[in-house]
mmCIF file of C-alpha atoms in Angstrom:
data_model
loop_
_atom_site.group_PDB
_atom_site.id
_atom_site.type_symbol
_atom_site.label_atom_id
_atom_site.label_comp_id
_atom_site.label_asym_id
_atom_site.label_seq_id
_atom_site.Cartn_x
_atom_site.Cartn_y
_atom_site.Cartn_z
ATOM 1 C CA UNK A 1 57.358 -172.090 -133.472
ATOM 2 C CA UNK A 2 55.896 -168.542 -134.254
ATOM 3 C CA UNK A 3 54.558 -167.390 -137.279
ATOM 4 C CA UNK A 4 55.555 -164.237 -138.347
ATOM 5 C CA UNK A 5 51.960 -163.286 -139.759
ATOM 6 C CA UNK A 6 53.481 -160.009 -141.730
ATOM 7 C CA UNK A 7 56.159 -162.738 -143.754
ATOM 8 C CA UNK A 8 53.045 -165.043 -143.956
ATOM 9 C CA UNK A 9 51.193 -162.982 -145.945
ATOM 10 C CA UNK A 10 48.747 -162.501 -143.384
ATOM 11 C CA UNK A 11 46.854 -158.350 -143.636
ATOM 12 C CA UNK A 12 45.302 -157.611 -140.557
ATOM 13 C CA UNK A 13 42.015 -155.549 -141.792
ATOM 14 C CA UNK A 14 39.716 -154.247 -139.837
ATOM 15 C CA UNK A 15 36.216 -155.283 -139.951
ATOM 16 C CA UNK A 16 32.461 -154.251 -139.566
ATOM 17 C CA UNK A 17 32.994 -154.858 -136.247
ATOM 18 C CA UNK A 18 35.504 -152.699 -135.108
ATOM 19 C CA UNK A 19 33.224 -149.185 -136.054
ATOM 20 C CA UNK A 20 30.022 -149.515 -134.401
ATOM 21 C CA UNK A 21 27.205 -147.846 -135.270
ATOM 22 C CA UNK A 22 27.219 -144.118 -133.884
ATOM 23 C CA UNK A 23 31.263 -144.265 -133.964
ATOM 24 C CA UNK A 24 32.522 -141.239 -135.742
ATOM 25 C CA UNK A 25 35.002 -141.940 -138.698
ATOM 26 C CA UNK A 26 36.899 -140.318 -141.127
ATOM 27 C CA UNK A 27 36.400 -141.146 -144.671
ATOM 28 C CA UNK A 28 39.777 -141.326 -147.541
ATOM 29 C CA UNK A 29 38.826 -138.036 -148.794
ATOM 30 C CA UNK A 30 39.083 -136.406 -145.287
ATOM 31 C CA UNK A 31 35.122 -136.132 -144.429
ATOM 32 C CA UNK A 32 34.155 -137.168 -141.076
ATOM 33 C CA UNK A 33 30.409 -139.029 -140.752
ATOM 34 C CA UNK A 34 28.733 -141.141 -138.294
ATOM 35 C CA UNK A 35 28.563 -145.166 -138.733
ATOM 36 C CA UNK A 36 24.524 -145.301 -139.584
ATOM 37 C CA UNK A 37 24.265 -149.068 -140.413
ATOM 38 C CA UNK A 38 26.405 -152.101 -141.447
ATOM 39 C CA UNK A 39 25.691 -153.775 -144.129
ATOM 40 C CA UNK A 40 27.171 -157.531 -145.314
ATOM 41 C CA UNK A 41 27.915 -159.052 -149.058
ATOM 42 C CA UNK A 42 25.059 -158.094 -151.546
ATOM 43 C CA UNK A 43 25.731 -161.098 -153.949
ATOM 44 C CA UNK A 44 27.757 -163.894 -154.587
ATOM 45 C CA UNK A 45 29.817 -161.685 -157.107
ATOM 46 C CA UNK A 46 29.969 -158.250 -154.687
ATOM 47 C CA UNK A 47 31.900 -160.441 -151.646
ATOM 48 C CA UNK A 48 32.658 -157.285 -149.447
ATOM 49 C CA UNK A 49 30.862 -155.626 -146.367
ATOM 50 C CA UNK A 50 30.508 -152.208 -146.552
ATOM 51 C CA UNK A 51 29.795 -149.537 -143.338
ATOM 52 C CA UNK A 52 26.866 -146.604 -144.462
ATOM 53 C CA UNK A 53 27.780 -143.178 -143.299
ATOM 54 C CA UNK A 54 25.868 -140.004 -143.210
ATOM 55 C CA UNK A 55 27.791 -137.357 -143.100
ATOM 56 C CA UNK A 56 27.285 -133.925 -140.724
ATOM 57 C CA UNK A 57 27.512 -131.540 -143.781
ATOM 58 C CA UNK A 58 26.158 -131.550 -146.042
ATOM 59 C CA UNK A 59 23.128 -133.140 -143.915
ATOM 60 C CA UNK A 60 21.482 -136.209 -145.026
ATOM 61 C CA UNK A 61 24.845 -136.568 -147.766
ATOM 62 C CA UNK A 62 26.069 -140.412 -147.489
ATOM 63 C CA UNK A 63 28.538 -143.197 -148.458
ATOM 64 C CA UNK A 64 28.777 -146.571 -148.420
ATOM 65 C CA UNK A 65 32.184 -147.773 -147.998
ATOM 66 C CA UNK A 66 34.808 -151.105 -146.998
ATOM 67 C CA UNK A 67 35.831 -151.043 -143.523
ATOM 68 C CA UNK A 68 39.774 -150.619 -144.329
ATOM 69 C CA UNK A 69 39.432 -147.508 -146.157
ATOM 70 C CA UNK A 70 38.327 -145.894 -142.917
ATOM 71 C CA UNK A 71 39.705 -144.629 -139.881
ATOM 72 C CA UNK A 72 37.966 -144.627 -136.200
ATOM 73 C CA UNK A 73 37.784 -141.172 -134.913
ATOM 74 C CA UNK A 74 35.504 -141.985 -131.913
ATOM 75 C CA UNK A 75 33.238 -144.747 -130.881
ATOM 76 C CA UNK A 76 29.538 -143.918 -129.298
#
């Protein structure tokens, strides 16, 4: 039998992984950066992995962000 994983509740979200470092991405607010550096859970009460970017303009600007609020562009 086959699970439908959508009616199981299942999200498929991507992970650290799947933007490697030098991939281009573009950020929620529309920005484009490159992936500098992953980086995992800080604590045991901040449980998510973030991605760094540094962004083109202006230069040296950066973010740290979850891997599902971004979208690949390009990958190195």
């Amino acid at each position: 039998m086959q699970t439908n994983h959508v009616l199981a509740g299942v999200i498929d979200r991507l992970d650290m992984e799947d933007f490697p470092i030098g991939s281009k991405v573009k950020t929620p607010s529309g920005r484009i950066g490159t992936v500098v550096k992953h980086r995992g859970a800080q604590s045991r009460h901040d449980l998510f992995q973030r991605i760094i970017i540094e962004f083109d303009e202006p230069l040296g600007d950066s973010v740290a962000l979850q891997p599902h609020l971004l979208q690949l562009i390009k990958t190195s």
